[in-house]
Amino acid sequence: MTITQAEENYLKAIFKISEKSDKPALTNAISAVMQTTAASVTDMLKRLAEKDLISYEKYKGVQLTEEGNRLATALIRKHRLWEVFLTEKLGFAWDEVHELAEQLEHVQGNDLVGRLDAFLGHPKFDPHGDPIPDADGRWAYRKQSPLATLQAGDHGVVTGVEDHSSAFLQYLDQLGLGLGAGIELIERFPYDQSVRIRTSDNREMVLSEKVSQNLYIKTG
Amino acid sequence: MTITQAEENYLKAIFKISEKSDKPALTNAISAVMQTTAASVTDMLKRLAEKDLISYEKYKGVQLTEEGNRLATALIRKHRLWEVFLTEKLGFAWDEVHELAEQLEHVQGNDLVGRLDAFLGHPKFDPHGDPIPDADGRWAYRKQSPLATLQAGDHGVVTGVEDHSSAFLQYLDQLGLGLGAGIELIERFPYDQSVRIRTSDNREMVLSEKVSQNLYIKTG
DNA sequence: AAATATTTTTAGGTTTGTCTAAAAATATTT
DNA sequence: AAATATTTTTAGACAAACCTAAAAATATTT
Ligand SMILES: [Mn+2]
Ligand SMILES: [Mn+2]
Ligand SMILES: [Mn+2]
Ligand SMILES: [Mn+2]
């Protein structure tokens, strides 16, 4: 029972949709993530159901089976480990690694992932702050909240992003707000929900509501 | 003008066949390397000719164009750099890396090769002793001869292999004759052309003619 | 409840890369 | 030079992964 790259990518898409709501993933949602037509998705869903990687009821959406979940998790693990490699070892910026990891995640070979993981020192989080599941598919949990939910006086550290776009990541770089940056919320302006913050290196700046919704902070 | 993985692999196969004789690469030779049928090869040759990556005359075989040669060389560069990565950084044995490199060589991205090359310290040879072309497609040259062509009394260092099979590489490991091993040819037995050698750590052993034909030595 | 809108599936087609079987071209032997 | 063998190409088919257009199912509005 061999699995193609396209099939792997669909499994990952379904996984990511299912993360946000435990309802079945719908055809249109999948087609949006995969940038294909709904007709192509239906084609693929039949194949994945045939291989018992999803449970599929016509018109009702799909859910990953045990096996489908296992494969999707393994793929995400590979993707994120490669992203760590590309940033830590090859010196790519955090906004440059996703497309490369999309290709590298499909490379298969005996113990490649395990060796890569060891070489990188068993990282628990990728360059975007996303958790890397371990070899058994277990996820590290870390309590973090959008900056948008913090109160004046709260302080913490940047631990992740919701928006993974290059535009957002580069903007954060420009502001000096990469992962690990220390932040204190000074005030929130009721007019537009923008916030004034102070960084640990004592710079003050104002961030839009949009930024504050896309930036995750671990408080305390 | 985009190029597929299959096309890249055919270009590499044609390159490798053309290395040994400067006559055109024939359909059957390509099908042997690619493990496909002659009919599939003919199909692909038409596509490659259409893209001006080969010059193709029906029934007469093919040759790479400038552009085809450039692409094949770049692919071999990537393949061998990844092989260095897998052995030097991830600790794979030299007989384990080829299949992984066959996949990794197709990963495309801005400056990935350049960064990988720098990370590895601009290696000139891969784990099998094969030269790695530089970014401009220039090959390092190294004078080496099959052990089978040396005379009694000659000594040198193992610098490469003709046979890349896992069986041969593992056998060499077992004998302690990896790349860099020092060797002196003591005598050749006329009966079967086997040879007695002494290693630099002062072990003596007899090698078959087959081994001596597949092992390259740099003398002096 | 009917009408309308949206979502999903089906039907039929395309491209890539493979195959087998048959035909055509080339090479070798007699 | 003919006959035979080998190599290569053509013809026709198939699976994977996509597409567009039309039909069917489901959801929403009136
Ligand atoms: Mn990514
Ligand atoms: Mn990531
Ligand atoms: Mn190799
Ligand atoms: Mn090699």
Coordinates of C-alpha atoms (C1' of nucleotides) and ligand atoms in Angstrom, one line a residue:
Chain A
M1 CA 0.0 0.0 0.0
T2 CA 2.0 2.9 -1.3
I3 CA 1.1 6.5 -0.9
T4 CA 1.7 9.3 -3.3
Q5 CA 2.9 12.8 -2.6
A6 CA -0.5 14.2 -3.6
E7 CA -2.2 11.9 -1.2
E8 CA 0.1 12.9 1.6
N9 CA -0.7 16.6 0.9
Y10 CA -4.4 16.0 1.0
L11 CA -4.1 14.1 4.3
K12 CA -2.2 17.1 5.7
A13 CA -4.8 19.5 4.5
I14 CA -7.6 17.5 6.1
F15 CA -5.6 17.3 9.3
K16 CA -5.1 21.0 9.4
I17 CA -8.8 21.7 8.8
S18 CA -9.9 19.2 11.4
E19 CA -7.6 20.8 13.9
K20 CA -9.8 23.9 14.1
S21 CA -13.1 22.2 14.5
D22 CA -13.8 18.6 15.1
K23 CA -16.6 18.5 12.5
P24 CA -15.8 16.6 9.3
A25 CA -13.7 18.5 6.7
L26 CA -15.8 19.6 3.8
T27 CA -14.9 19.4 0.1
N28 CA -14.7 23.1 -0.4
A29 CA -12.5 23.7 2.6
I30 CA -10.1 21.1 1.3
S31 CA -10.1 22.6 -2.2
A32 CA -9.4 26.0 -0.8
V33 CA -6.3 24.7 1.1
M34 CA -5.1 22.6 -1.8
Q35 CA -5.8 25.2 -4.4
T36 CA -7.6 22.7 -6.6
T37 CA -11.2 22.5 -7.8
A38 CA -13.9 20.8 -5.7
A39 CA -14.1 18.1 -8.5
S40 CA -10.5 17.2 -8.0
V41 CA -11.0 16.9 -4.3
T42 CA -13.9 14.5 -4.7
D43 CA -11.7 12.4 -7.0
M44 CA -9.0 12.3 -4.3
L45 CA -11.4 11.6 -1.5
K46 CA -12.6 8.5 -3.2
R47 CA -9.0 7.3 -3.5
L48 CA -8.2 8.1 0.1
A49 CA -11.4 6.3 1.3
E50 CA -10.5 3.3 -0.8
K51 CA -7.1 3.2 1.0
D52 CA -8.9 3.6 4.4
L53 CA -7.0 6.7 5.2
I54 CA -10.2 8.7 5.6
S55 CA -13.8 7.9 6.3
Y56 CA -15.9 9.5 3.7
E57 CA -19.7 9.9 3.4
K58 CA -20.9 11.6 0.3
Y59 CA -21.9 15.2 0.8
K60 CA -21.0 15.0 4.5
G61 CA -17.3 15.6 4.5
V62 CA -14.4 13.5 5.7
Q63 CA -12.4 12.5 8.8
L64 CA -9.0 10.9 9.0
T65 CA -8.8 7.3 10.2
E66 CA -6.2 6.2 12.7
E67 CA -3.9 5.4 9.9
G68 CA -4.6 8.7 8.1
N69 CA -3.9 10.6 11.2
R70 CA -0.7 8.8 11.8
L71 CA 0.5 9.6 8.3
A72 CA -0.5 13.2 8.5
T73 CA 1.3 13.6 11.8
A74 CA 4.4 12.0 10.5
L75 CA 4.4 14.4 7.5
I76 CA 4.0 17.4 9.7
R77 CA 6.8 16.2 11.9
K78 CA 9.1 15.9 8.8
H79 CA 8.0 19.3 7.5
R80 CA 8.8 21.0 10.7
L81 CA 12.1 19.2 11.3
W82 CA 13.3 20.2 7.8
E83 CA 12.2 23.8 8.6
V84 CA 14.4 23.7 11.7
F85 CA 17.3 22.4 9.6
L86 CA 16.9 25.1 6.9
T87 CA 16.9 27.9 9.4
E88 CA 19.4 26.5 12.1
K89 CA 21.9 24.9 9.8
L90 CA 21.6 26.5 6.4
G91 CA 20.8 30.0 7.7
F92 CA 17.5 30.6 5.8
A93 CA 15.1 33.2 7.3
W94 CA 11.9 31.9 8.8
D95 CA 9.9 33.3 5.9
E96 CA 11.9 31.3 3.3
V97 CA 11.6 27.8 4.5
H98 CA 8.1 26.7 4.0
E99 CA 8.2 26.0 0.3
L100 CA 11.4 24.0 0.6
A101 CA 10.0 22.0 3.5
E102 CA 6.9 21.2 1.4
Q103 CA 9.2 19.3 -0.9
L104 CA 11.6 17.9 1.7
E105 CA 8.7 16.4 3.8
H106 CA 8.0 13.9 1.0
V107 CA 11.5 12.3 1.0
Q108 CA 11.3 8.8 2.3
G109 CA 14.0 6.6 3.7
N110 CA 14.8 4.3 6.5
D111 CA 15.4 6.4 9.7
L112 CA 16.0 9.7 7.8
V113 CA 13.6 11.5 10.1
G114 CA 15.1 10.0 13.2
R115 CA 18.6 10.9 12.3
L116 CA 17.6 14.4 11.2
D117 CA 15.8 14.9 14.5
A118 CA 18.9 13.8 16.5
F119 CA 21.2 16.0 14.4
L120 CA 19.0 18.9 15.2
G121 CA 18.9 18.1 18.9
H122 CA 15.3 16.9 19.1
P123 CA 13.7 20.3 18.7
K124 CA 10.2 20.6 20.1
F125 CA 9.1 23.6 18.0
D126 CA 9.7 24.8 14.5
P127 CA 11.0 28.2 13.4
H128 CA 7.4 29.5 13.5
G129 CA 6.8 28.3 17.0
D130 CA 4.7 25.4 15.9
P131 CA 5.1 22.1 17.8
I132 CA 6.9 19.2 16.3
P133 CA 5.3 15.8 17.2
D134 CA 7.7 13.2 18.5
A135 CA 8.3 9.8 16.8
D136 CA 5.2 8.4 18.4
G137 CA 3.0 11.3 17.2
R138 CA 2.8 13.0 20.6
W139 CA 2.5 16.8 20.6
A140 CA 4.3 19.2 22.9
Y141 CA 1.8 21.5 24.5
R142 CA 2.5 25.1 25.3
K143 CA 0.1 27.6 26.7
Q144 CA 0.1 30.7 24.6
S145 CA -2.4 33.4 23.8
P146 CA -2.8 35.9 21.0
L147 CA -1.5 39.3 22.0
A148 CA -5.0 40.5 21.3
T149 CA -6.3 38.7 24.4
L150 CA -3.7 40.2 26.9
Q151 CA -4.5 42.9 29.4
A152 CA -2.5 46.1 30.0
G153 CA 0.4 45.2 32.3
D154 CA 0.7 41.6 31.1
H155 CA 4.1 40.6 29.9
G156 CA 5.5 37.6 28.1
V157 CA 7.5 36.2 25.2
V158 CA 6.7 35.8 21.5
T159 CA 6.2 32.1 21.0
G160 CA 4.3 31.7 17.7
V161 CA 2.4 33.2 14.9
E162 CA -1.1 32.5 13.5
D163 CA -0.4 34.1 10.1
H164 CA 2.6 32.3 8.4
S165 CA 2.8 34.7 5.4
S166 CA 6.1 36.0 4.3
A167 CA 4.7 39.5 4.6
F168 CA 3.8 39.1 8.2
L169 CA 7.0 37.3 9.2
Q170 CA 9.2 39.9 7.5
Y171 CA 7.2 42.7 9.2
L172 CA 7.9 41.1 12.6
D173 CA 11.6 40.8 11.7
Q174 CA 11.6 44.5 10.9
L175 CA 9.9 45.3 14.3
G176 CA 12.4 43.0 16.1
L177 CA 9.6 40.8 17.2
G178 CA 10.8 37.3 16.3
L179 CA 10.3 34.2 18.4
G180 CA 11.7 34.8 21.9
A181 CA 11.2 38.6 21.9
G182 CA 10.1 39.9 25.3
I183 CA 7.0 42.0 25.3
E184 CA 4.9 44.0 27.8
L185 CA 1.5 45.3 26.9
I186 CA 1.3 49.0 28.0
E187 CA -2.2 49.9 26.8
R188 CA -4.9 49.0 24.3
F189 CA -6.7 51.8 22.4
P190 CA -10.4 51.2 22.4
Y191 CA -10.9 53.1 19.2
D192 CA -9.3 50.5 16.9
Q193 CA -8.0 47.8 19.4
S194 CA -4.4 48.7 18.5
V195 CA -1.9 48.2 21.3
R196 CA 1.2 49.9 22.7
I197 CA 3.9 47.5 23.8
R198 CA 7.4 47.8 25.3
T199 CA 10.0 45.3 24.2
S200 CA 12.6 43.8 26.6
D201 CA 15.2 46.0 25.0
N202 CA 13.1 48.9 26.0
R203 CA 11.6 50.0 22.7
E204 CA 8.0 51.2 22.5
M205 CA 5.8 50.6 19.5
V206 CA 2.2 50.5 18.5
L207 CA 0.8 47.3 16.8
S208 CA -2.5 47.1 14.9
E209 CA -5.3 44.8 16.0
K210 CA -4.4 42.6 13.0
V211 CA -0.9 42.1 14.2
S212 CA -2.0 41.5 17.8
Q213 CA -4.4 38.8 16.6
N214 CA -1.6 37.0 14.7
L215 CA 1.1 37.1 17.4
Y216 CA 1.1 34.5 20.2
I217 CA 2.5 35.3 23.6
K218 CA 3.4 33.1 26.5
T219 CA 2.7 35.1 29.5
G220 CA 4.2 34.9 33.0
Chain B
M1 CA 9.9 26.0 -19.4
T2 CA 9.5 23.8 -16.5
I3 CA 11.2 20.4 -16.1
T4 CA 9.8 17.4 -14.4
Q5 CA 11.6 14.9 -12.1
A6 CA 11.3 12.2 -14.7
E7 CA 12.9 14.4 -17.3
E8 CA 15.7 15.3 -14.9
N9 CA 16.3 11.6 -14.3
Y10 CA 16.5 10.8 -18.0
L11 CA 19.0 13.7 -18.6
K12 CA 21.2 12.3 -15.8
A13 CA 21.0 8.8 -17.3
I14 CA 22.0 10.1 -20.8
F15 CA 24.8 12.1 -19.2
K16 CA 26.2 9.0 -17.4
I17 CA 26.0 6.9 -20.6
S18 CA 27.7 9.6 -22.6
E19 CA 30.5 9.9 -20.0
K20 CA 31.9 6.5 -21.0
S21 CA 31.9 6.9 -24.8
D22 CA 31.3 10.0 -26.8
K23 CA 29.0 8.2 -29.2
P24 CA 25.2 9.0 -28.9
A25 CA 23.3 7.3 -26.1
L26 CA 21.1 4.6 -27.5
T27 CA 17.5 3.9 -26.5
N28 CA 18.2 0.5 -25.1
A29 CA 21.1 1.7 -23.0
I30 CA 18.8 4.4 -21.5
S31 CA 16.1 1.9 -20.8
A32 CA 18.5 -0.3 -19.0
V33 CA 19.7 2.6 -16.7
M34 CA 16.1 3.9 -16.2
Q35 CA 14.6 0.4 -15.7
T36 CA 11.8 1.2 -18.2
T37 CA 10.9 -0.2 -21.6
A38 CA 12.4 1.0 -24.8
A39 CA 9.0 2.3 -25.8
S40 CA 8.8 4.6 -22.7
V41 CA 12.3 5.9 -23.5
T42 CA 11.3 6.8 -27.1
D43 CA 8.3 8.7 -25.7
M44 CA 10.6 10.7 -23.3
L45 CA 13.2 11.3 -26.0
K46 CA 10.6 13.1 -28.1
R47 CA 9.7 15.3 -25.1
L48 CA 13.3 16.1 -24.3
A49 CA 14.0 16.9 -27.9
E50 CA 11.0 19.1 -28.1
K51 CA 12.4 21.1 -25.1
D52 CA 15.8 21.3 -26.8
L53 CA 17.5 19.4 -24.0
I54 CA 18.8 16.7 -26.3
S55 CA 19.4 16.4 -30.0
Y56 CA 17.6 13.3 -31.2
E57 CA 17.8 11.6 -34.6
K58 CA 15.4 8.6 -34.9
Y59 CA 17.2 5.3 -34.6
K60 CA 20.6 7.0 -34.1
G61 CA 20.5 7.8 -30.4
V62 CA 20.7 11.1 -28.5
Q63 CA 23.1 13.7 -27.2
L64 CA 22.6 16.3 -24.6
T65 CA 22.5 19.9 -25.8
E66 CA 24.4 22.6 -23.9
E67 CA 21.3 23.2 -21.8
G68 CA 20.7 19.5 -21.2
N69 CA 24.3 19.1 -20.1
R70 CA 24.0 22.1 -17.8
L71 CA 20.9 20.6 -16.1
A72 CA 22.3 17.2 -15.8
T73 CA 25.5 18.6 -14.2
A74 CA 23.5 20.6 -11.7
L75 CA 21.5 17.5 -10.8
I76 CA 24.6 15.5 -10.2
R77 CA 26.0 18.3 -8.1
K78 CA 22.9 18.3 -5.9
H79 CA 22.9 14.5 -5.7
R80 CA 26.5 14.3 -4.5
L81 CA 26.2 17.3 -2.1
W82 CA 23.2 15.6 -0.4
E83 CA 25.2 12.4 -0.2
V84 CA 27.9 14.3 1.6
F85 CA 25.3 15.7 4.0
L86 CA 23.8 12.4 4.7
T87 CA 27.1 10.7 5.6
E88 CA 29.0 13.7 7.2
K89 CA 26.1 15.2 9.1
L90 CA 23.5 12.5 9.6
G91 CA 26.0 9.6 10.0
F92 CA 24.6 7.3 7.2
A93 CA 27.0 4.8 5.8
W94 CA 28.2 5.2 2.2
D95 CA 26.1 2.4 1.0
E96 CA 22.9 3.9 2.4
V97 CA 22.8 7.3 0.9
H98 CA 22.2 6.9 -2.8
E99 CA 18.4 6.2 -2.7
L100 CA 17.9 9.2 -0.4
A101 CA 20.0 11.4 -2.7
E102 CA 17.9 10.3 -5.7
Q103 CA 15.0 12.0 -4.0
L104 CA 16.7 15.0 -2.5
E105 CA 18.4 16.0 -5.8
H106 CA 15.0 17.0 -7.1
V107 CA 14.2 19.6 -4.4
Q108 CA 14.3 23.0 -5.9
G109 CA 14.7 26.4 -4.2
N110 CA 16.4 29.6 -4.3
D111 CA 20.0 29.1 -3.3
L112 CA 19.4 25.8 -1.5
V113 CA 22.3 24.1 -3.3
G114 CA 24.7 27.1 -2.6
R115 CA 23.8 27.1 1.1
L116 CA 24.1 23.4 1.4
D117 CA 27.5 23.5 -0.4
A118 CA 28.7 26.2 2.0
F119 CA 27.4 24.3 5.1
L120 CA 29.3 21.3 4.0
G121 CA 32.5 23.3 3.4
H122 CA 32.5 23.1 -0.4
P123 CA 33.4 19.4 -0.7
K124 CA 35.1 18.4 -4.0
F125 CA 34.2 14.7 -3.8
D126 CA 31.2 12.7 -2.6
P127 CA 31.3 9.7 -0.2
H128 CA 32.1 7.4 -3.1
G129 CA 35.0 9.5 -4.3
D130 CA 33.0 10.9 -7.2
P131 CA 33.8 14.5 -8.1
I132 CA 31.2 17.2 -7.3
P133 CA 31.0 19.8 -10.0
D134 CA 31.1 23.4 -8.8
A135 CA 28.4 26.0 -9.2
D136 CA 29.7 26.7 -12.7
G137 CA 29.7 23.1 -13.7
R138 CA 33.4 22.6 -13.5
W139 CA 34.7 19.2 -12.5
A140 CA 37.6 18.5 -10.2
Y141 CA 40.0 16.1 -11.8
R142 CA 42.0 13.5 -9.9
K143 CA 44.3 11.0 -11.3
Q144 CA 43.3 7.5 -10.1
S145 CA 43.6 4.0 -11.6
P146 CA 41.9 0.7 -10.9
L147 CA 43.9 -1.4 -8.5
A148 CA 43.9 -3.9 -11.4
T149 CA 46.2 -1.8 -13.4
L150 CA 48.9 -1.3 -10.7
Q151 CA 52.2 -3.2 -10.6
A152 CA 53.8 -5.1 -7.7
G153 CA 55.5 -2.5 -5.4
D154 CA 53.1 0.3 -6.3
H155 CA 51.4 2.0 -3.4
G156 CA 48.7 4.5 -3.0
V157 CA 45.4 5.5 -1.4
V158 CA 41.8 4.3 -2.1
T159 CA 40.0 7.3 -3.8
G160 CA 37.0 5.8 -5.5
V161 CA 34.9 2.9 -6.6
E162 CA 33.6 1.8 -10.0
D163 CA 30.9 -0.5 -8.6
H164 CA 28.5 1.5 -6.3
S165 CA 26.5 -1.5 -5.1
S166 CA 25.7 -1.8 -1.4
A167 CA 27.2 -5.3 -1.5
F168 CA 30.6 -4.0 -2.8
L169 CA 30.7 -1.0 -0.4
Q170 CA 29.8 -3.1 2.6
Y171 CA 32.5 -5.7 1.6
L172 CA 35.0 -2.9 1.4
D173 CA 34.0 -1.7 4.9
Q174 CA 34.5 -5.2 6.2
L175 CA 38.0 -5.3 4.7
G176 CA 38.7 -1.8 6.1
L177 CA 39.2 -0.5 2.6
G178 CA 37.1 2.7 2.7
L179 CA 38.1 5.9 1.0
G180 CA 41.5 7.1 2.2
A181 CA 42.8 3.6 3.1
G182 CA 46.5 3.2 2.3
I183 CA 47.4 0.2 0.1
E184 CA 50.6 -1.4 -1.3
L185 CA 50.4 -4.0 -4.0
I186 CA 52.6 -6.9 -3.0
E187 CA 52.0 -9.4 -5.9
R188 CA 49.5 -10.4 -8.5
F189 CA 48.8 -14.0 -9.0
P190 CA 48.8 -14.8 -12.8
Y191 CA 46.5 -17.7 -12.3
D192 CA 43.4 -15.6 -11.6
Q193 CA 44.7 -12.1 -11.5
S194 CA 44.0 -11.8 -7.8
V195 CA 46.3 -9.5 -5.8
R196 CA 47.9 -9.6 -2.4
I197 CA 48.0 -6.1 -0.8
R198 CA 49.3 -4.6 2.5
T199 CA 47.3 -1.9 4.1
S200 CA 48.9 1.1 5.9
D201 CA 47.9 -0.5 9.2
N202 CA 50.0 -3.4 8.2
R203 CA 47.4 -6.0 7.4
E204 CA 47.8 -8.3 4.4
M205 CA 45.0 -9.6 2.4
V206 CA 44.1 -11.1 -1.0
L207 CA 41.6 -9.4 -3.3
S208 CA 39.9 -11.0 -6.3
E209 CA 40.3 -9.5 -9.8
K210 CA 36.7 -8.3 -9.6
V211 CA 37.5 -6.3 -6.5
S212 CA 40.7 -4.9 -8.0
Q213 CA 38.8 -3.8 -11.1
N214 CA 36.3 -1.9 -9.0
L215 CA 38.6 -0.1 -6.7
Y216 CA 40.4 3.1 -7.7
I217 CA 43.7 4.0 -6.2
K218 CA 45.7 7.3 -6.4
T219 CA 49.3 6.3 -6.5
G220 CA 52.4 8.1 -5.4
Chain C
dA1 C1' -43.5 24.7 1.3
dA2 C1' -41.5 26.5 -2.8
dA3 C1' -38.1 28.9 -4.9
dT4 C1' -33.4 30.0 -4.9
dA5 C1' -28.6 29.6 -3.8
dT6 C1' -24.7 26.9 -2.6
dT7 C1' -22.2 22.8 -2.3
dT8 C1' -20.9 18.5 -4.0
dT9 C1' -20.6 14.9 -7.2
dT10 C1' -20.6 13.1 -11.9
dA11 C1' -19.3 13.0 -16.7
dG12 C1' -16.0 13.6 -19.9
dG13 C1' -11.3 15.4 -21.1
dT14 C1' -6.1 16.4 -20.7
dT15 C1' -1.1 15.6 -19.5
dT16 C1' 2.6 12.8 -17.7
dG17 C1' 4.7 8.7 -17.6
dT18 C1' 4.4 4.2 -17.9
dC19 C1' 3.1 -0.4 -20.3
dT20 C1' 2.4 -4.4 -24.2
dA21 C1' 2.1 -5.8 -28.8
dA22 C1' 3.0 -5.0 -33.5
dA23 C1' 5.4 -2.7 -37.2
dA24 C1' 9.4 -0.6 -39.1
dA25 C1' 14.3 0.2 -39.4
dT26 C1' 18.9 -1.3 -38.8
dA27 C1' 22.5 -4.8 -38.0
dT28 C1' 24.3 -9.4 -38.4
dT29 C1' 24.7 -13.9 -40.3
dT30 C1' 24.6 -17.1 -43.8
Chain D
dA1 C1' 22.2 -10.5 -51.5
dA2 C1' 18.9 -12.8 -48.7
dA3 C1' 17.5 -14.3 -44.5
dT4 C1' 17.5 -13.7 -39.8
dA5 C1' 18.1 -11.2 -35.5
dT6 C1' 18.1 -7.1 -32.9
dT7 C1' 16.9 -2.5 -32.0
dT8 C1' 13.8 1.2 -32.2
dT9 C1' 9.5 3.3 -33.1
dT10 C1' 4.5 3.4 -33.4
dA11 C1' -0.2 2.3 -31.8
dG12 C1' -3.2 1.8 -28.4
dA13 C1' -4.1 1.4 -23.4
dC14 C1' -3.9 2.7 -18.4
dA15 C1' -3.4 5.2 -13.8
dA16 C1' -2.7 9.5 -11.3
dA17 C1' -4.0 14.0 -10.8
dC18 C1' -5.8 17.6 -12.5
dC19 C1' -9.5 20.4 -15.3
dT20 C1' -14.5 22.4 -17.0
dA21 C1' -19.3 21.9 -17.5
dA22 C1' -23.5 19.9 -16.1
dA23 C1' -26.3 17.3 -12.8
dA24 C1' -27.7 16.2 -8.2
dA25 C1' -28.0 17.0 -3.4
dT26 C1' -28.2 20.1 0.4
dA27 C1' -29.0 24.6 2.6
dT28 C1' -31.1 29.1 2.8
dT29 C1' -34.5 32.4 1.8
dT30 C1' -38.9 33.9 0.8
Ligands
MN1 MN 5.7 25.3 6.9
MN2 MN 6.5 26.0 10.3
MN3 MN 24.5 8.3 -5.7
MN4 MN 27.9 9.0 -5.0

